Amino acid sequence: MDDSGPHHNNDVLTVSPDDNLSRALAALGPAAAPDLHDPACDSRLVHTPRGPALKVVQSVVQIQTTDAWCQGTLAQEPPVGRLVIAGAGDGRLLQAALAAWPTTRIVLWDADAAVLRHVLREVPLAAPIESGRLCVVHGVQILELGLGEDDRVVPHPVLGPRYRRQLAAASGAQGPRVVVGDGQLMAADLADSLAAEGWVPWPLSLDGGDPGALARLVSALDAKLVAVINHIHGLPELCESLGVPLMVWEIDPAMDRPRSPTTTLHHTHIFTWRQSHEAEFRRVGFPAVHYLPLAAPSRRTRLQLTANETAEFAAPVSFVGESMATRARPAALQAVQAVAAWLRQRGRPPTEAPQLVQGVLDTQRQDLDQWAIPGVLRTRLPGLDAQGGSRVSMLLGEVVAAERRLTRVAALAPLGVQVWGDTGWQALASRGVRVRGRAGHFHALTRIYNATAINIDIGRLYQRDIVTMRVFDVLACGGFV
């Protein structure tokens, strides 16, 4: 029996959210952006006690609006041209505008297909789409609207500021266009820096996304550059095929060594925060590699905190960062699997792998301030280095990094230490550590560094040759680290 359509329940016609979505997509027809048909993007939307939220970097962004905000927006006269809702949110403003301004044409736009699919699912929109009253556009499609002086753009109170770069480009900002990889720490800072140099940035998620999305965006923007935080396998070759230069700023450790490019790269420039990575990238075939230390974004500055801000963020000692506890177990398992595969190739029982890995970790644990794992692996598993030893070192380094952070922060409990980060820190709450939850990269982080008497830096053991971004951030805020 086909039950995909409307349902009758006690003679009352009901339409399911999935019905709303399929009908709206059918009404949009060929005008629907490809991502609107992709249910995989729905995983970026999560449901929280406060309502639906969009996953962004290491946090979530609430997308719901309030009746008061919607009423305030609609209290003025309708626009002469179109009402452009920039950031679909929960669809509440759209519903109110459709009812309050029956003759106004409305454009619903969002940079993220997950948010648009949520609204199309929750609100029955097939009829206004079919009548031409409502135009639903995603991502780069906003460039085709030709925004004019009579159009009124209303940014979502939370999503709007995140989409300011796309809105600037759609409104005719002058300058060469650059696609900036979105979703990574420091991506917004990279976009800000490029904008200060006269570029017009357009953020786009590039890690694990549809390669066609980048091709369509580069074409629509006539982009002159793609800029990303951290190397993404395959992206240099894709940019080479599109004829657009690629700039990579590597700021985070990767579990895999860089792979040899599948084509000659003429226009890829990699900037890395570790001098030792220069030779590694060049060895596999990247011709243009440059050492570039980390830095603090311009928004990190000394602030005059209000009394409320001081009360919220002040601490005698604080650490801001991930506990890495949730990464430790998967990393250890992957290391065991890699060692087991190596043993199998050498005709040895793969069942020896757990004990061998445990022995390496136990040796490193004798001194959590000196990086010893690579040397221990070379001694106990000679030959592994040529077949993935570097990856095993990095994986075990993540395990040790988690243990080291938890141990060091726990030791500071008598000094009143407060810690900001992921849920892994909850393991220290019973030991007197005050766990504050996540700190927003933009607003909260600067205030924590300003308000804390002593900021602690606990970097990964295997990268003690670098100055971490945390150090730059604290010093830019005039803090002590």
Tab-separated table of C-alpha atoms in Angstrom:
chain	number	residue	atom	x	y	z
A	1	MET	CA	0.000	0.000	0.000
A	2	ASP	CA	1.359	3.429	-0.956
A	3	ASP	CA	1.315	5.694	2.108
A	4	SER	CA	3.668	8.368	0.825
A	5	GLY	CA	0.971	10.985	0.281
A	6	PRO	CA	-1.496	12.829	2.537
A	7	HIS	CA	-3.120	10.792	5.294
A	8	HIS	CA	-6.723	10.776	6.511
A	9	ASN	CA	-7.129	10.484	10.258
A	10	ASN	CA	-10.732	10.640	11.522
A	11	ASP	CA	-11.674	12.426	8.302
A	12	VAL	CA	-9.063	15.175	8.915
A	13	LEU	CA	-6.578	15.629	6.083
A	14	THR	CA	-3.008	15.804	7.388
A	15	VAL	CA	0.175	16.396	5.444
A	16	SER	CA	3.468	15.065	6.757
A	17	PRO	CA	6.678	17.131	6.782
A	18	ASP	CA	8.129	14.867	4.101
A	19	ASP	CA	5.047	15.550	1.964
A	20	ASN	CA	5.646	19.281	2.361
A	21	LEU	CA	9.260	18.863	1.258
A	22	SER	CA	8.514	16.728	-1.795
A	23	ARG	CA	5.706	19.034	-2.923
A	24	ALA	CA	7.847	22.139	-2.530
A	25	LEU	CA	10.706	20.572	-4.487
A	26	ALA	CA	8.265	19.533	-7.207
A	27	ALA	CA	6.922	23.091	-7.356
A	28	LEU	CA	10.460	24.475	-7.651
A	29	GLY	CA	11.180	22.089	-10.502
A	30	PRO	CA	14.456	22.702	-12.351
A	31	ALA	CA	14.973	25.902	-10.343
A	32	ALA	CA	15.722	23.870	-7.204
A	33	ALA	CA	19.415	23.866	-6.291
A	34	PRO	CA	20.942	20.355	-6.454
A	35	ASP	CA	21.696	20.270	-2.711
A	36	LEU	CA	18.025	20.752	-1.871
A	37	HIS	CA	17.440	17.213	-3.154
A	38	ASP	CA	20.229	15.745	-1.019
A	39	PRO	CA	19.010	14.322	2.331
A	40	ALA	CA	22.621	13.796	3.428
A	41	CYS	CA	22.914	17.491	4.282
A	42	ASP	CA	20.150	17.082	6.912
A	43	SER	CA	22.796	15.696	9.291
A	44	ARG	CA	24.115	19.246	9.727
A	45	LEU	CA	20.902	20.171	11.542
A	46	VAL	CA	20.490	18.962	15.110
A	47	HIS	CA	17.638	19.284	17.567
A	48	THR	CA	18.458	20.828	20.933
A	49	PRO	CA	16.289	21.697	23.968
A	50	ARG	CA	16.165	25.268	22.590
A	51	GLY	CA	15.068	24.140	19.128
A	52	PRO	CA	16.736	23.301	15.812
A	53	ALA	CA	20.391	24.270	15.452
A	54	LEU	CA	23.016	24.184	12.712
A	55	LYS	CA	26.342	22.466	13.382
A	56	VAL	CA	29.173	24.926	12.803
A	57	VAL	CA	32.851	24.060	13.431
A	58	GLN	CA	32.899	22.924	17.092
A	59	SER	CA	29.574	24.399	18.157
A	60	VAL	CA	25.968	24.771	17.101
A	61	VAL	CA	24.039	27.856	15.982
A	62	GLN	CA	20.413	28.209	16.995
A	63	ILE	CA	18.199	28.991	13.982
A	64	GLN	CA	14.849	29.714	15.621
A	65	THR	CA	13.434	33.241	15.801
A	66	THR	CA	10.956	34.902	18.157
A	67	ASP	CA	7.456	36.215	17.548
A	68	ALA	CA	8.609	39.620	18.815
A	69	TRP	CA	11.384	39.820	16.216
A	70	CYS	CA	9.036	38.782	13.408
A	71	GLN	CA	6.379	41.290	14.486
A	72	GLY	CA	8.958	44.069	14.684
A	73	THR	CA	10.186	43.255	11.181
A	74	LEU	CA	6.662	43.323	9.765
A	75	ALA	CA	5.566	46.454	11.662
A	76	GLN	CA	6.916	48.701	8.892
A	77	GLU	CA	5.449	49.200	5.455
A	78	PRO	CA	5.950	46.413	2.902
A	79	PRO	CA	8.903	46.888	0.547
A	80	VAL	CA	8.336	48.366	-2.888
A	81	GLY	CA	10.305	45.491	-4.364
A	82	ARG	CA	10.910	42.055	-2.939
A	83	LEU	CA	11.344	40.951	0.654
A	84	VAL	CA	14.581	38.964	0.788
A	85	ILE	CA	14.827	36.793	3.884
A	86	ALA	CA	18.547	36.123	4.274
A	87	GLY	CA	18.830	33.085	6.502
A	88	ALA	CA	15.756	30.872	6.426
A	89	GLY	CA	15.919	29.997	10.109
A	90	ASP	CA	12.847	28.188	11.384
A	91	GLY	CA	10.533	29.690	8.743
A	92	ARG	CA	8.593	31.773	11.257
A	93	LEU	CA	9.252	35.126	9.532
A	94	LEU	CA	8.378	33.636	6.152
A	95	GLN	CA	5.024	32.369	7.404
A	96	ALA	CA	4.226	35.711	9.030
A	97	ALA	CA	5.213	37.683	5.913
A	98	LEU	CA	3.143	35.484	3.595
A	99	ALA	CA	0.118	36.195	5.789
A	100	ALA	CA	0.743	39.902	6.532
A	101	TRP	CA	1.865	41.051	3.067
A	102	PRO	CA	-0.263	39.082	0.581
A	103	THR	CA	0.907	41.017	-2.493
A	104	THR	CA	4.623	41.132	-1.695
A	105	ARG	CA	6.989	38.849	-3.567
A	106	ILE	CA	9.313	37.040	-1.181
A	107	VAL	CA	12.730	35.484	-1.655
A	108	LEU	CA	13.822	32.869	0.862
A	109	TRP	CA	17.588	32.337	0.764
A	110	ASP	CA	20.067	30.424	2.850
A	111	ALA	CA	23.682	29.436	2.331
A	112	ASP	CA	23.046	26.017	3.873
A	113	ALA	CA	20.720	23.547	2.175
A	114	ALA	CA	20.015	21.833	5.517
A	115	VAL	CA	18.272	24.961	6.835
A	116	LEU	CA	16.207	25.401	3.669
A	117	ARG	CA	15.182	21.740	3.686
A	118	HIS	CA	14.078	22.151	7.296
A	119	VAL	CA	11.784	25.066	6.394
A	120	LEU	CA	10.443	23.313	3.282
A	121	ARG	CA	9.652	20.327	5.463
A	122	GLU	CA	7.991	22.198	8.329
A	123	VAL	CA	6.019	24.798	6.334
A	124	PRO	CA	3.650	24.010	3.412
A	125	LEU	CA	5.105	26.199	0.662
A	126	ALA	CA	4.147	24.487	-2.588
A	127	ALA	CA	1.246	26.891	-3.267
A	128	PRO	CA	3.161	30.213	-2.902
A	129	ILE	CA	6.016	28.747	-4.942
A	130	GLU	CA	3.673	27.682	-7.738
A	131	SER	CA	1.932	31.073	-7.745
A	132	GLY	CA	5.229	32.913	-8.085
A	133	ARG	CA	4.909	34.732	-4.765
A	134	LEU	CA	7.792	32.823	-3.236
A	135	CYS	CA	11.225	32.173	-4.700
A	136	VAL	CA	13.470	29.737	-2.811
A	137	VAL	CA	17.186	30.046	-3.576
A	138	HIS	CA	20.251	28.360	-2.139
A	139	GLY	CA	23.863	29.423	-2.014
A	140	VAL	CA	25.232	30.965	-5.186
A	141	GLN	CA	21.742	31.294	-6.692
A	142	ILE	CA	21.360	34.580	-4.836
A	143	LEU	CA	23.793	36.104	-7.328
A	144	GLU	CA	21.198	35.598	-10.061
A	145	LEU	CA	18.523	37.616	-8.275
A	146	GLY	CA	19.880	41.014	-9.234
A	147	LEU	CA	19.139	42.702	-5.907
A	148	GLY	CA	17.918	46.250	-6.433
A	149	GLU	CA	17.311	49.373	-4.362
A	150	ASP	CA	13.611	48.547	-3.951
A	151	ASP	CA	14.355	45.112	-2.489
A	152	ARG	CA	14.495	44.846	1.290
A	153	VAL	CA	17.005	42.364	2.692
A	154	VAL	CA	16.163	41.120	6.194
A	155	PRO	CA	19.024	39.094	7.706
A	156	HIS	CA	18.204	36.361	10.192
A	157	PRO	CA	19.234	37.607	13.675
A	158	VAL	CA	21.786	34.789	14.099
A	159	LEU	CA	22.444	33.385	10.628
A	160	GLY	CA	22.500	36.813	8.961
A	161	PRO	CA	25.850	37.881	10.438
A	162	ARG	CA	27.323	34.528	9.383
A	163	TYR	CA	26.169	35.184	5.818
A	164	ARG	CA	27.404	38.748	5.575
A	165	ARG	CA	30.082	37.811	3.034
A	166	GLN	CA	27.613	36.191	0.639
A	167	LEU	CA	25.215	39.099	1.020
A	168	ALA	CA	27.980	41.591	0.263
A	169	ALA	CA	28.855	39.704	-2.914
A	170	ALA	CA	25.192	39.504	-3.930
A	171	SER	CA	24.793	43.239	-3.333
A	172	GLY	CA	27.540	44.080	-5.802
A	173	ALA	CA	30.671	44.408	-3.655
A	174	GLN	CA	33.575	45.357	-5.895
A	175	GLY	CA	36.817	43.426	-6.108
A	176	PRO	CA	38.156	40.054	-7.225
A	177	ARG	CA	36.101	37.140	-5.897
A	178	VAL	CA	37.625	34.419	-3.703
A	179	VAL	CA	36.038	31.179	-2.493
A	180	VAL	CA	37.003	30.636	1.155
A	181	GLY	CA	36.679	27.176	2.670
A	182	ASP	CA	34.133	27.343	5.479
A	183	GLY	CA	33.664	25.251	8.600
A	184	GLN	CA	37.245	25.330	9.907
A	185	LEU	CA	38.693	27.235	12.814
A	186	MET	CA	40.126	30.550	11.565
A	187	ALA	CA	38.152	30.390	8.297
A	188	ALA	CA	36.220	33.552	9.165
A	189	ASP	CA	39.471	35.273	10.112
A	190	LEU	CA	40.985	34.280	6.775
A	191	ALA	CA	37.956	35.739	4.978
A	192	ASP	CA	38.241	38.962	6.986
A	193	SER	CA	41.920	39.294	6.111
A	194	LEU	CA	41.269	38.762	2.419
A	195	ALA	CA	38.424	41.292	2.497
A	196	ALA	CA	40.770	43.837	4.080
A	197	GLU	CA	43.060	43.317	1.079
A	198	GLY	CA	40.243	44.149	-1.352
A	199	TRP	CA	38.978	40.644	-2.127
A	200	VAL	CA	35.281	39.710	-2.067
A	201	PRO	CA	35.065	36.408	-0.134
A	202	TRP	CA	32.388	33.752	-0.576
A	203	PRO	CA	32.478	31.030	2.127
A	204	LEU	CA	31.776	27.445	1.032
A	205	SER	CA	32.207	24.130	2.827
A	206	LEU	CA	34.823	22.212	0.829
A	207	ASP	CA	35.763	19.286	3.069
A	208	GLY	CA	33.864	16.187	1.956
A	209	GLY	CA	31.388	18.160	-0.097
A	210	ASP	CA	30.264	17.903	-3.699
A	211	PRO	CA	33.136	18.799	-6.060
A	212	GLY	CA	30.521	20.122	-8.470
A	213	ALA	CA	29.503	22.752	-5.915
A	214	LEU	CA	32.946	24.344	-6.092
A	215	ALA	CA	32.969	24.204	-9.887
A	216	ARG	CA	29.554	25.895	-10.067
A	217	LEU	CA	30.588	28.566	-7.568
A	218	VAL	CA	33.913	29.328	-9.248
A	219	SER	CA	32.049	29.743	-12.535
A	220	ALA	CA	29.233	31.861	-11.105
A	221	LEU	CA	31.601	34.118	-9.176
A	222	ASP	CA	34.337	34.174	-11.790
A	223	ALA	CA	36.510	33.478	-8.740
A	224	LYS	CA	40.188	34.327	-9.008
A	225	LEU	CA	41.307	32.328	-5.958
A	226	VAL	CA	40.308	29.492	-3.614
A	227	ALA	CA	41.627	29.816	-0.044
A	228	VAL	CA	41.295	27.162	2.661
A	229	ILE	CA	42.409	26.355	6.170
A	230	ASN	CA	44.266	23.000	6.158
A	231	HIS	CA	45.110	20.772	3.223
A	232	ILE	CA	42.234	18.764	1.723
A	233	HIS	CA	43.178	15.726	-0.349
A	234	GLY	CA	42.093	16.172	-3.968
A	235	LEU	CA	41.385	19.891	-3.738
A	236	PRO	CA	44.635	20.993	-5.433
A	237	GLU	CA	43.886	18.767	-8.446
A	238	LEU	CA	40.302	20.047	-8.610
A	239	CYS	CA	41.409	23.681	-8.546
A	240	GLU	CA	44.037	22.925	-11.191
A	241	SER	CA	41.320	21.478	-13.444
A	242	LEU	CA	39.205	24.600	-12.893
A	243	GLY	CA	42.118	26.892	-13.697
A	244	VAL	CA	41.887	28.730	-10.371
A	245	PRO	CA	44.808	29.219	-7.936
A	246	LEU	CA	44.615	27.552	-4.524
A	247	MET	CA	46.047	28.925	-1.282
A	248	VAL	CA	46.235	26.571	1.725
A	249	TRP	CA	47.112	27.656	5.270
A	250	GLU	CA	47.858	24.549	7.317
A	251	ILE	CA	47.230	25.217	11.016
A	252	ASP	CA	46.226	21.804	12.447
A	253	PRO	CA	47.898	18.394	12.642
A	254	ALA	CA	46.695	15.786	10.156
A	255	MET	CA	46.587	12.059	10.804
A	256	ASP	CA	47.694	11.246	7.253
A	257	ARG	CA	50.809	12.203	5.372
A	258	PRO	CA	50.190	14.344	2.282
A	259	ARG	CA	49.669	12.262	-0.842
A	260	SER	CA	51.444	12.804	-4.118
A	261	PRO	CA	49.342	14.984	-6.450
A	262	THR	CA	47.854	13.157	-9.425
A	263	THR	CA	48.731	16.043	-11.720
A	264	THR	CA	51.370	18.740	-11.988
A	265	LEU	CA	50.416	21.667	-9.770
A	266	HIS	CA	51.172	25.086	-11.205
A	267	HIS	CA	48.941	27.250	-9.024
A	268	THR	CA	48.842	25.672	-5.544
A	269	HIS	CA	50.601	27.447	-2.666
A	270	ILE	CA	50.757	25.762	0.739
A	271	PHE	CA	51.635	27.706	3.870
A	272	THR	CA	52.365	25.508	6.904
A	273	TRP	CA	52.761	26.330	10.576
A	274	ARG	CA	55.476	23.697	11.016
A	275	GLN	CA	58.845	24.116	9.351
A	276	SER	CA	59.294	20.336	9.305
A	277	HIS	CA	56.270	20.009	7.009
A	278	GLU	CA	57.884	22.042	4.231
A	279	ALA	CA	60.167	19.197	3.194
A	280	GLU	CA	57.390	16.622	3.539
A	281	PHE	CA	55.051	18.456	1.155
A	282	ARG	CA	57.863	19.089	-1.324
A	283	ARG	CA	58.961	15.453	-1.197
A	284	VAL	CA	55.578	14.199	-2.466
A	285	GLY	CA	55.364	16.763	-5.256
A	286	PHE	CA	54.037	20.117	-4.026
A	287	PRO	CA	56.354	22.715	-5.590
A	288	ALA	CA	55.306	25.852	-3.681
A	289	VAL	CA	55.426	25.354	0.090
A	290	HIS	CA	56.135	28.123	2.597
A	291	TYR	CA	56.609	28.290	6.359
A	292	LEU	CA	54.036	30.590	7.999
A	293	PRO	CA	53.664	30.588	11.799
A	294	LEU	CA	50.302	30.853	13.476
A	295	ALA	CA	48.849	34.220	14.436
A	296	ALA	CA	46.056	35.913	16.346
A	297	PRO	CA	43.036	37.343	14.508
A	298	SER	CA	42.482	41.077	14.645
A	299	ARG	CA	39.382	40.636	16.824
A	300	ARG	CA	41.619	39.485	19.693
A	301	THR	CA	42.321	42.671	21.597
A	302	ARG	CA	42.478	44.165	25.059
A	303	LEU	CA	38.949	44.936	26.262
A	304	GLN	CA	37.402	46.972	29.032
A	305	LEU	CA	35.075	44.297	30.355
A	306	THR	CA	31.753	45.175	31.925
A	307	ALA	CA	30.964	44.038	35.452
A	308	ASN	CA	28.729	41.294	34.077
A	309	GLU	CA	31.434	40.096	31.675
A	310	THR	CA	33.998	40.011	34.458
A	311	ALA	CA	31.640	38.023	36.665
A	312	GLU	CA	30.981	35.544	33.855
A	313	PHE	CA	34.498	35.007	32.522
A	314	ALA	CA	36.981	35.858	35.318
A	315	ALA	CA	39.128	33.014	36.644
A	316	PRO	CA	42.388	32.746	38.574
A	317	VAL	CA	43.584	30.054	36.123
A	318	SER	CA	41.917	28.807	32.954
A	319	PHE	CA	42.511	26.511	30.024
A	320	VAL	CA	40.537	26.763	26.786
A	321	GLY	CA	40.656	23.819	24.415
A	322	GLU	CA	39.521	20.297	23.699
A	323	SER	CA	40.169	17.558	26.239
A	324	MET	CA	40.781	15.283	23.241
A	325	ALA	CA	39.338	12.446	25.319
A	326	THR	CA	36.772	11.529	22.672
A	327	ARG	CA	39.564	11.200	20.088
A	328	ALA	CA	41.861	9.061	22.219
A	329	ARG	CA	40.039	5.735	22.036
A	330	PRO	CA	39.354	5.816	18.244
A	331	ALA	CA	42.968	6.890	17.658
A	332	ALA	CA	44.287	4.005	19.753
A	333	LEU	CA	42.077	1.527	17.883
A	334	GLN	CA	43.279	2.830	14.521
A	335	ALA	CA	46.887	2.515	15.669
A	336	VAL	CA	46.283	-1.096	16.713
A	337	GLN	CA	44.683	-1.838	13.343
A	338	ALA	CA	47.625	-0.285	11.481
A	339	VAL	CA	50.153	-2.281	13.502
A	340	ALA	CA	48.112	-5.476	13.048
A	341	ALA	CA	48.113	-4.976	9.273
A	342	TRP	CA	51.890	-4.463	9.342
A	343	LEU	CA	52.396	-7.615	11.421
A	344	ARG	CA	50.227	-9.618	9.031
A	345	GLN	CA	52.349	-8.476	6.086
A	346	ARG	CA	55.467	-9.706	7.888
A	347	GLY	CA	53.927	-13.072	8.701
A	348	ARG	CA	53.526	-12.341	12.375
A	349	PRO	CA	50.298	-12.832	14.381
A	350	PRO	CA	48.222	-9.623	14.225
A	351	THR	CA	46.941	-10.463	17.699
A	352	GLU	CA	50.269	-9.132	19.032
A	353	ALA	CA	49.282	-5.598	18.024
A	354	PRO	CA	47.353	-4.513	21.159
A	355	GLN	CA	50.179	-5.542	23.479
A	356	LEU	CA	52.823	-3.897	21.292
A	357	VAL	CA	50.874	-0.618	21.135
A	358	GLN	CA	50.236	-0.721	24.877
A	359	GLY	CA	53.958	-1.157	25.486
A	360	VAL	CA	54.784	1.876	23.348
A	361	LEU	CA	52.219	3.988	25.215
A	362	ASP	CA	53.453	2.820	28.614
A	363	THR	CA	57.000	3.848	27.711
A	364	GLN	CA	55.821	7.306	26.622
A	365	ARG	CA	53.772	7.712	29.805
A	366	GLN	CA	56.943	7.574	31.877
A	367	ASP	CA	57.640	11.148	30.734
A	368	LEU	CA	54.744	13.194	29.369
A	369	ASP	CA	56.998	16.146	28.618
A	370	GLN	CA	59.367	14.493	26.111
A	371	TRP	CA	58.120	13.131	22.776
A	372	ALA	CA	59.440	9.558	22.605
A	373	ILE	CA	56.979	7.500	20.522
A	374	PRO	CA	58.753	7.701	17.107
A	375	GLY	CA	62.001	6.438	18.610
A	376	VAL	CA	60.257	3.686	20.559
A	377	LEU	CA	58.469	2.512	17.400
A	378	ARG	CA	61.734	2.394	15.446
A	379	THR	CA	63.327	0.303	18.194
A	380	ARG	CA	60.480	-2.129	18.846
A	381	LEU	CA	58.899	-2.292	15.389
A	382	PRO	CA	61.781	-1.793	12.949
A	383	GLY	CA	60.521	-1.379	9.406
A	384	LEU	CA	57.139	0.048	10.404
A	385	ASP	CA	58.236	3.592	9.591
A	386	ALA	CA	58.382	2.798	5.871
A	387	GLN	CA	54.833	1.435	5.977
A	388	GLY	CA	52.867	3.916	8.032
A	389	GLY	CA	54.975	4.499	11.113
A	390	SER	CA	54.394	8.246	10.916
A	391	ARG	CA	50.642	7.731	10.989
A	392	VAL	CA	50.891	5.382	13.976
A	393	SER	CA	53.041	7.971	15.779
A	394	MET	CA	50.445	10.669	15.166
A	395	LEU	CA	47.570	8.432	16.303
A	396	LEU	CA	49.339	7.486	19.515
A	397	GLY	CA	50.307	11.124	19.907
A	398	GLU	CA	46.612	11.995	20.081
A	399	VAL	CA	46.144	9.426	22.862
A	400	VAL	CA	49.040	10.855	24.862
A	401	ALA	CA	47.918	14.432	24.190
A	402	ALA	CA	44.532	13.691	25.771
A	403	GLU	CA	46.107	12.042	28.821
A	404	ARG	CA	48.601	14.868	29.219
A	405	ARG	CA	45.938	17.582	29.073
A	406	LEU	CA	43.678	15.841	31.560
A	407	THR	CA	46.590	15.171	33.937
A	408	ARG	CA	47.968	18.702	33.802
A	409	VAL	CA	44.595	20.422	34.271
A	410	ALA	CA	43.643	18.100	37.134
A	411	ALA	CA	46.867	19.064	38.921
A	412	LEU	CA	45.766	22.720	38.832
A	413	ALA	CA	42.492	22.078	40.678
A	414	PRO	CA	43.814	23.440	44.015
A	415	LEU	CA	44.455	26.770	42.243
A	416	GLY	CA	40.826	27.118	41.159
A	417	VAL	CA	41.340	26.241	37.518
A	418	GLN	CA	38.415	26.626	35.121
A	419	VAL	CA	38.318	24.769	31.831
A	420	TRP	CA	36.393	25.531	28.653
A	421	GLY	CA	35.891	22.874	25.994
A	422	ASP	CA	34.184	19.605	25.161
A	423	THR	CA	32.323	17.166	27.427
A	424	GLY	CA	35.470	15.106	27.988
A	425	TRP	CA	36.465	17.576	30.697
A	426	GLN	CA	33.537	16.406	32.853
A	427	ALA	CA	35.781	13.573	34.038
A	428	LEU	CA	37.670	16.168	36.103
A	429	ALA	CA	34.653	17.796	37.761
A	430	SER	CA	34.830	15.392	40.712
A	431	ARG	CA	38.470	16.412	41.234
A	432	GLY	CA	37.636	20.066	41.785
A	433	VAL	CA	38.027	21.402	38.248
A	434	ARG	CA	35.264	23.810	37.243
A	435	VAL	CA	34.016	22.781	33.799
A	436	ARG	CA	32.450	25.739	31.964
A	437	GLY	CA	31.361	24.177	28.649
A	438	ARG	CA	32.321	25.360	25.190
A	439	ALA	CA	33.703	28.818	24.513
A	440	GLY	CA	32.611	30.569	21.333
A	441	HIS	CA	35.602	31.290	19.077
A	442	PHE	CA	34.550	34.898	18.524
A	443	HIS	CA	32.808	36.557	21.495
A	444	ALA	CA	33.616	34.398	24.520
A	445	LEU	CA	37.223	33.476	23.790
A	446	THR	CA	38.482	37.059	23.730
A	447	ARG	CA	36.718	37.795	27.027
A	448	ILE	CA	38.081	34.675	28.732
A	449	TYR	CA	41.637	35.612	27.796
A	450	ASN	CA	41.043	39.179	28.995
A	451	ALA	CA	39.461	38.179	32.310
A	452	THR	CA	41.735	35.295	33.342
A	453	ALA	CA	44.706	35.996	35.614
A	454	ILE	CA	46.787	33.075	34.271
A	455	ASN	CA	45.974	31.368	30.963
A	456	ILE	CA	47.446	27.883	30.504
A	457	ASP	CA	48.788	26.531	27.217
A	458	ILE	CA	48.967	22.728	26.912
A	459	GLY	CA	49.932	21.875	23.352
A	460	ARG	CA	50.236	18.440	21.809
A	461	LEU	CA	53.389	16.658	22.915
A	462	TYR	CA	54.445	15.869	19.345
A	463	GLN	CA	54.367	19.508	18.229
A	464	ARG	CA	56.295	21.252	20.971
A	465	ASP	CA	58.416	22.833	18.260
A	466	ILE	CA	55.665	25.359	17.487
A	467	VAL	CA	54.080	28.335	19.215
A	468	THR	CA	50.367	27.521	19.450
A	469	MET	CA	47.615	29.855	18.354
A	470	ARG	CA	46.492	30.043	21.970
A	471	VAL	CA	49.705	31.883	22.891
A	472	PHE	CA	49.208	34.464	20.143
A	473	ASP	CA	45.550	34.922	21.151
A	474	VAL	CA	46.280	35.481	24.839
A	475	LEU	CA	49.089	37.944	24.144
A	476	ALA	CA	46.915	39.868	21.679
A	477	CYS	CA	44.378	40.273	24.486
A	478	GLY	CA	47.041	41.612	26.817
A	479	GLY	CA	46.726	38.508	28.975
A	480	PHE	CA	49.284	36.377	30.776
A	481	VAL	CA	50.087	32.859	29.540
